[in-house]
Coordinates of C-alpha atoms and ligand atoms in Angstrom, one line a residue:
X21 CA -16.0 3.4 11.3
X22 CA -14.4 6.6 10.2
X23 CA -15.0 7.9 6.7
X24 CA -14.8 11.0 4.6
X25 CA -18.2 12.0 3.3
X26 CA -19.8 14.8 1.3
X27 CA -23.5 15.8 1.2
X28 CA -23.2 18.6 -1.3
X29 CA -20.9 19.3 -4.2
X30 CA -18.2 22.0 -3.7
X31 CA -14.7 22.6 -2.6
X32 CA -12.7 20.3 -0.1
X33 CA -14.5 22.4 2.7
X34 CA -17.6 20.4 2.2
X35 CA -15.9 17.2 3.1
X36 CA -16.6 15.8 6.6
X37 CA -14.6 13.3 8.6
X38 CA -17.3 11.3 10.4
X39 CA -18.2 8.1 12.2
X40 CA -20.6 6.1 9.8
X41 CA -22.0 2.6 9.5
X42 CA -19.6 0.0 8.1
X43 CA -20.7 -1.0 4.5
X44 CA -21.9 -4.4 3.9
X45 CA -20.8 -6.2 0.7
X46 CA -23.2 -7.1 -2.0
X47 CA -23.2 -10.8 -3.3
X48 CA -20.3 -10.2 -5.7
X49 CA -18.4 -7.9 -3.5
X50 CA -15.6 -8.0 -0.9
X51 CA -15.5 -5.9 2.2
X52 CA -11.9 -4.5 2.7
X53 CA -10.2 -3.1 5.6
X54 CA -8.5 -0.3 3.9
X55 CA -4.8 0.1 4.6
X56 CA -4.0 2.8 2.0
X57 CA -6.0 4.7 -0.6
X58 CA -4.9 6.9 -3.4
X59 CA -6.2 10.1 -5.0
X60 CA -6.9 10.7 -8.7
X61 CA -8.4 13.8 -10.5
X62 CA -11.5 11.7 -10.7
X63 CA -12.1 12.3 -7.0
X64 CA -12.2 16.1 -7.2
X65 CA -14.5 15.8 -10.2
X66 CA -16.9 13.8 -8.1
X67 CA -16.5 16.2 -5.2
X68 CA -17.1 19.3 -7.3
X69 CA -19.8 17.6 -9.6
X70 CA -17.9 19.0 -12.5
X71 CA -18.0 18.9 -15.4
X72 CA -21.8 19.3 -15.0
X73 CA -22.7 16.4 -17.3
X74 CA -21.1 14.0 -14.6
X75 CA -24.1 14.9 -12.4
X76 CA -26.3 12.8 -14.6
X77 CA -24.4 9.9 -13.1
X78 CA -23.5 11.2 -9.6
X79 CA -26.8 13.1 -8.8
X80 CA -28.1 16.3 -10.2
X81 CA -28.6 18.5 -7.1
X82 CA -26.4 16.7 -4.7
X83 CA -24.4 13.5 -4.5
X84 CA -26.4 10.3 -4.6
X85 CA -23.4 8.5 -2.9
X86 CA -22.0 10.5 0.0
X87 CA -18.7 8.4 0.0
X88 CA -15.6 9.4 -2.0
X89 CA -12.5 7.6 -3.2
X90 CA -11.8 4.7 -5.6
X91 CA -8.2 3.5 -5.5
X92 CA -7.5 1.2 -2.4
X93 CA -5.4 -1.5 -1.0
X94 CA -6.1 -3.5 2.1
X95 CA -7.2 -6.8 3.7
X96 CA -10.3 -8.8 2.9
X97 CA -12.6 -8.6 5.9
X98 CA -15.5 -10.5 4.6
X99 CA -17.0 -11.6 1.2
X100 CA -20.4 -11.8 -0.4
X101 CA -22.0 -15.1 -1.1
X102 CA -21.0 -15.2 -4.9
X103 CA -17.4 -14.3 -4.4
X104 CA -15.2 -17.2 -5.3
X105 CA -11.6 -15.7 -5.7
X106 CA -11.0 -14.1 -2.3
X107 CA -11.3 -15.0 1.4
X108 CA -10.9 -13.2 4.6
X109 CA -7.4 -12.1 5.3
X110 CA -6.4 -11.9 1.6
X111 CA -4.3 -8.8 0.7
X112 CA -5.9 -7.0 -2.3
X113 CA -5.8 -3.9 -4.2
X114 CA -8.1 -2.3 -6.9
X115 CA -11.0 -0.1 -7.3
X116 CA -13.8 0.2 -4.7
X117 CA -16.6 2.4 -3.6
X118 CA -15.8 4.9 -0.9
X119 CA -12.1 4.1 -0.5
X120 CA -11.5 7.1 1.8
X121 CA -12.8 5.2 4.8
X122 CA -11.6 2.6 7.2
X123 CA -13.6 0.0 5.3
X124 CA -14.9 -0.1 1.7
X125 CA -16.7 -2.6 -0.7
X126 CA -15.4 -3.5 -4.1
X127 CA -16.5 -5.9 -6.8
X128 CA -14.2 -8.9 -6.9
X129 CA -13.8 -8.3 -10.6
X130 CA -12.1 -5.0 -9.8
X131 CA -9.7 -6.4 -7.4
X132 CA -6.3 -8.3 -7.7
X133 CA -4.1 -9.9 -5.1
X134 CA -1.3 -7.7 -3.8
X135 CA 2.0 -9.3 -4.2
X136 CA 3.6 -9.8 -0.7
X137 CA 6.6 -7.6 -1.4
X138 CA 4.6 -4.6 -2.8
X139 CA 3.5 -2.3 0.1
X140 CA -0.1 -1.2 0.7
X141 CA 0.8 2.4 -0.3
X142 CA 2.3 1.2 -3.6
X143 CA -0.6 -1.1 -4.4
X144 CA -3.1 1.7 -3.7
X145 CA -1.3 4.0 -6.0
X146 CA -1.7 1.6 -8.9
X147 CA -5.2 1.2 -10.1
X148 CA -6.6 4.2 -12.0
X149 CA -3.4 5.9 -13.0
X150 CA -1.5 2.6 -13.6
X151 CA -4.2 1.1 -15.7
X152 CA -4.5 4.2 -17.8
X153 CA -0.9 4.3 -18.5
X154 CA -0.7 0.6 -19.4
X155 CA -3.8 0.5 -21.5
X156 CA -2.9 3.8 -23.3
X157 CA 0.5 2.5 -24.2
X158 CA -0.9 -0.7 -25.4
X159 CA -3.5 1.0 -27.5
X160 CA -1.0 3.2 -29.2
X161 CA 1.5 0.3 -29.8
X162 CA 2.5 0.2 -33.4
X163 CA 1.2 -2.7 -35.3
X164 CA -1.8 -2.8 -33.0
X165 CA -0.7 -6.1 -31.2
X166 CA -0.4 -4.3 -27.8
X167 CA 3.4 -4.8 -27.7
X168 CA 5.5 -1.7 -28.1
X169 CA 8.3 -2.5 -30.6
X170 CA 11.9 -2.1 -29.2
X171 CA 13.0 1.5 -29.9
X172 CA 9.4 2.9 -30.7
X173 CA 9.6 6.6 -30.0
X174 CA 7.0 7.5 -27.3
X175 CA 6.2 11.0 -26.0
X176 CA 4.6 11.3 -22.7
X177 CA 2.9 14.8 -22.2
X178 CA 2.3 15.1 -18.5
X179 CA 5.2 12.9 -17.5
X180 CA 5.4 14.0 -13.9
X181 CA 1.8 13.3 -12.8
X182 CA 0.1 10.1 -11.5
X183 CA -0.5 8.8 -15.0
X184 CA 2.7 10.0 -16.5
X185 CA 5.1 8.6 -13.9
X186 CA 3.6 5.2 -14.5
X187 CA 3.6 5.7 -18.3
X188 CA 7.4 6.6 -18.4
X189 CA 8.3 3.5 -16.5
X190 CA 5.9 1.1 -18.3
X191 CA 7.0 2.4 -21.8
X192 CA 10.7 1.9 -20.7
X193 CA 9.9 -1.6 -19.5
X194 CA 8.4 -2.3 -22.9
X195 CA 11.6 -1.1 -24.5
X196 CA 10.5 2.1 -25.9
X197 CA 12.6 5.2 -26.4
X198 CA 10.8 7.7 -24.1
X199 CA 10.6 11.5 -24.1
X200 CA 8.8 13.0 -21.0
X201 CA 7.3 16.5 -20.9
X202 CA 7.1 18.3 -17.7
X203 CA 8.0 21.6 -15.8
X204 CA 11.5 22.6 -14.7
X205 CA 11.2 21.3 -11.2
X206 CA 10.3 17.7 -12.5
X207 CA 13.0 17.3 -15.2
X208 CA 15.4 15.3 -12.8
X209 CA 12.6 13.2 -11.5
X210 CA 11.3 12.2 -14.9
X211 CA 14.8 11.5 -16.1
X212 CA 15.3 9.4 -13.0
X213 CA 12.3 7.3 -14.0
X214 CA 14.1 6.3 -17.1
X215 CA 13.0 8.8 -19.7
X216 CA 15.6 9.1 -22.5
X217 CA 14.9 12.7 -23.1
X218 CA 13.1 15.2 -21.0
X219 CA 11.4 18.4 -22.5
X220 CA 10.8 21.3 -19.9
X221 CA 7.6 22.8 -21.2
X222 CA 8.3 26.1 -19.5
X223 CA 11.4 26.5 -21.8
X224 CA 10.7 24.5 -25.0
X225 CA 7.5 23.6 -27.0
X226 CA 8.0 20.1 -28.2
X227 CA 5.4 20.6 -31.0
X228 CA 7.8 23.0 -32.6
X229 CA 10.9 20.9 -32.3
X230 CA 10.6 19.1 -35.7
X231 CA 11.1 15.8 -34.0
X232 CA 8.6 12.9 -34.8
X233 CA 7.2 10.4 -32.4
X234 CA 5.5 7.0 -33.0
X235 CA 3.2 7.6 -30.1
X236 CA 2.1 10.4 -28.0
X237 CA 0.3 9.7 -24.7
X238 CA -1.3 13.0 -23.8
X239 CA -2.8 13.7 -20.2
X240 CA -2.7 17.5 -20.7
X241 CA -4.3 18.5 -24.0
X242 CA -2.7 21.8 -23.9
X243 CA -2.0 21.9 -27.7
X244 CA -4.3 21.6 -30.7
X245 CA -4.8 18.2 -32.3
X246 CA -2.9 19.6 -35.5
X247 CA 0.0 20.5 -33.3
X248 CA 0.2 17.0 -31.8
X249 CA -0.1 15.5 -35.3
X250 CA 2.7 17.6 -36.6
X251 CA 5.2 15.7 -34.4
X252 CA 3.6 12.4 -34.9
X253 CA 4.8 9.9 -37.4
X254 CA 2.4 9.5 -40.4
X255 CA 1.5 6.1 -39.0
X256 CA 1.9 7.1 -35.4
X257 CA -0.7 7.0 -32.6
X258 CA -2.1 10.0 -30.5
X259 CA -3.8 8.6 -27.4
X260 CA -5.5 11.3 -25.3
X261 CA -6.5 10.3 -21.7
X262 CA -7.1 13.7 -20.0
X263 CA -6.9 17.4 -19.9
X264 CA -5.1 19.9 -17.6
X265 CA -8.4 21.8 -17.1
X266 CA -10.3 18.7 -16.3
X267 CA -12.9 19.5 -18.9
X268 CA -13.9 22.8 -17.3
X269 CA -17.6 23.2 -16.3
X270 CA -19.2 21.9 -19.5
X271 CA -16.6 19.8 -21.2
X272 CA -16.7 22.1 -24.2
X273 CA -12.9 21.8 -25.0
X274 CA -13.1 18.0 -24.4
X275 CA -16.1 17.5 -26.5
X276 CA -14.6 19.6 -29.3
X277 CA -11.5 17.6 -29.2
X278 CA -13.5 14.3 -29.3
X279 CA -15.3 15.5 -32.3
X280 CA -12.1 16.6 -34.0
X281 CA -10.5 13.2 -33.0
X282 CA -13.5 11.3 -34.4
X283 CA -13.6 13.2 -37.7
X284 CA -9.8 13.5 -38.4
X285 CA -9.2 9.8 -37.5
X286 CA -11.3 8.9 -40.6
X287 CA -9.1 10.9 -42.9
X288 CA -5.7 10.5 -41.8
X289 CA -3.2 7.5 -41.5
X290 CA -2.5 8.3 -37.9
X291 CA -4.3 6.6 -35.1
X292 CA -6.2 9.3 -33.0
X293 CA -7.9 8.1 -29.9
X294 CA -9.6 9.4 -26.7
X295 CA -9.3 6.6 -24.1
X296 CA -11.0 5.7 -20.8
X297 CA -9.4 3.1 -18.6
X298 CA -11.0 -0.2 -18.0
X299 CA -10.7 -1.7 -14.6
X300 CA -9.7 -5.3 -15.1
X301 CA -8.3 -7.9 -12.8
X302 CA -6.0 -9.1 -15.5
X303 CA -4.4 -5.7 -15.9
X304 CA -4.3 -4.9 -12.2
X305 CA -2.4 -8.2 -11.8
X306 CA 0.0 -7.2 -14.6
X307 CA 0.6 -3.9 -12.8
X308 CA 1.3 -5.7 -9.5
X309 CA 3.8 -7.9 -11.3
X310 CA 5.5 -4.9 -12.8
X311 CA 6.1 -3.4 -9.3
X312 CA 7.0 -6.8 -7.7
X313 CA 9.6 -7.2 -10.4
X314 CA 11.0 -3.7 -9.9
X315 CA 10.2 -2.7 -13.5
X316 CA 7.9 0.0 -12.1
X317 CA 8.2 1.8 -8.8
X318 CA 5.2 3.9 -7.9
X319 CA 6.3 7.5 -7.2
X320 CA 4.6 8.6 -4.0
X321 CA 4.6 12.3 -3.9
X322 CA 2.7 13.0 -0.6
X323 CA 1.1 10.9 2.2
X324 CA -1.9 12.2 4.1
X325 CA -4.0 10.6 7.0
X326 CA -7.6 9.8 6.5
X327 CA -8.7 13.0 8.3
X328 CA -6.5 15.0 6.0
X329 CA -8.4 14.0 2.7
X330 CA -9.6 17.6 2.2
X331 CA -6.0 18.9 2.2
X332 CA -4.9 16.1 -0.1
X333 CA -7.6 16.8 -2.6
X334 CA -6.8 20.6 -2.4
X335 CA -3.2 19.8 -3.2
X336 CA -4.1 17.4 -6.2
X337 CA -6.6 19.8 -7.6
X338 CA -3.9 22.3 -8.3
X339 CA -2.7 20.1 -11.0
X340 CA 1.0 19.8 -10.2
X341 CA 1.3 16.5 -8.2
X342 CA 4.6 14.8 -8.6
X343 CA 3.4 11.1 -8.9
X344 CA 0.7 9.8 -6.6
X345 CA -1.0 11.2 -3.5
X346 CA -1.6 8.5 -1.0
X347 CA -3.9 8.2 2.1
X348 CA -2.4 6.0 4.7
X349 CA -4.5 4.5 7.4
Ligands
NAP3 N1 -9.0 8.5 -19.3 C1 -9.0 7.9 -18.2 O1 -9.4 6.9 -17.9 C2 -8.1 8.7 -17.2 C3 -7.7 8.0 -15.9 C4 -6.8 8.8 -15.1 C5 -6.6 10.1 -15.3 N2 -7.3 10.7 -16.3 C6 -7.0 12.1 -16.6 O2 -5.6 12.3 -17.0 C7 -5.2 13.6 -16.5 C8 -3.9 13.4 -15.7 O3 -4.2 12.6 -14.6 P1 -3.1 12.4 -13.4 O4 -3.5 11.4 -12.4 O5 -1.8 12.1 -14.0 O6 -3.1 13.9 -12.9 P2 -2.1 14.5 -11.8 O7 -1.5 13.5 -11.0 O8 -2.9 15.7 -11.1 O9 -0.9 15.2 -12.7 C9 -1.1 16.2 -13.4 C10 0.3 16.6 -14.1 O10 0.1 17.4 -15.2 C11 1.3 18.0 -15.5 N3 1.2 19.2 -16.3 C12 0.4 20.3 -16.1 N4 0.5 21.2 -17.1 C13 1.3 20.5 -18.0 C14 1.9 20.9 -19.2 N5 1.6 22.0 -19.8 N6 2.8 20.0 -19.9 C15 3.0 18.8 -19.3 N7 2.6 18.5 -18.1 C16 1.8 19.3 -17.4 C17 1.9 18.3 -14.1 O11 3.2 18.3 -14.1 P3 4.1 19.7 -13.8 O12 3.8 20.0 -12.3 O13 5.4 19.4 -14.3 O14 3.4 20.8 -14.6 C18 1.3 17.3 -13.2 O15 2.3 16.3 -12.9 C19 -6.4 14.2 -15.8 O16 -7.1 15.0 -16.6 C20 -7.2 13.0 -15.4 O17 -8.5 13.3 -15.2 C21 -7.9 10.1 -17.3

C-alpha cells in the first residue's frame, strides 16, 4: 500500500510517499481502508520531534514509528480476534496509527460508527479537534455538570482554527452566547458559524475590552494568565488547550503557564485548567450525532491527496488554517 513515512525528524521535506507493507491489526484493533484523514498540529509536532520532551515518547534520535497521521475515517477491512463491536465493511471514524496511508490500524475503543449521511471527509475532520472542543466546553461549563447553561458567555480564542470552528458551533448548540476571536479575514466565517460577536484580534484586544465571560476556551495562549483572568467572571472558567507557538523547542512557555495555572487555581475562585483531549467512543459518537443533526458542520479549509501530505503539513504549520485540512484518498 501507499503511505507517508518519515525516518528522521525535520521539515515536511523529510516525508516520503512510499509503497510499504499493509499493517496487521492487533487483537483489539481494526484494520481500516482509509477514505479520508485529517491533519492536526499534533502531526507536525511528531514530524519535527518538537517540543523536544515529546521525543521521550516518539524516539530520541529518530522516530520509532515511521508512520504519521491520527484522524481518519474509512471502512473496516478486517478485525483483530478480540474486536466485538465492528465487522468488515462497517464505516467508522476516529483515531488510528499512521492515518496518512491507504490502510491504518486503530483500537476499537478509539473508533465510532460513521453516521450514513456524514461524509468520510467530515468524519475524518472530527476526532482530535472536535473532541478537544467538546470536552473543553464541558469542562468549563458553569456548575460543573457538563451542561452549558443557556446564555452562558463563552469566548473562543482561536475561533477560526480546527478546534475553534468546532468550539463555536458546539457552544452555540449548547445555547451559549459565543464570542469568537480571529484575524480580519476570518471574521465573516466565524460569524457564519454562529458566533454572536466576533473580535478581530488585529484591531482589538479583547483582554482590554472590560467585558466579562463565564468561560474562555483558549487555543492560542497569546496573553498572560492575568490578562485572561481580567475578562473572566469571578466564578468563570479558563480552559487552555493549546498555544500558537506549539510550545516552542522546550515548552518553557507552556510549562510556565502550567505552573501558573496550577498555583493560581488554588487561590482564586475561577477555574483554571490546561486540558488534553481524551479519545473516547462515547464522545466520538456524540460528535457524529452533532454533524448528523446539522448542529455542527465541519469547516473544511483545504483538501489534499495522500501524496501531498508534505504540502498539507507545511500549510497547517503556518498556524492560520481556516478550519480543517483534510487528506482525501
Ligand atoms: N489539548 C489538546 O488535547 C489539543 C488538541 C488539539 C489541538 N490542540 C492545540 O490547540 C491549538 C489549536 O489547534 P488547532 O487544531 O485549532 O490549530 P489550527 O487549525 O492550526 O488553528 C490555528 C488557529 O489559530 C488562530 N490564531 C493564530 N493567532 C491567533 C491570535 N493571536 N488570536 C486568535 N487566533 C489566532 C488562527 O486563526 P487566524 O488565521 O485568524 O489568525 C488559526 O485559525 C494548537 O496549539 C494545538 O496543538 C490541543
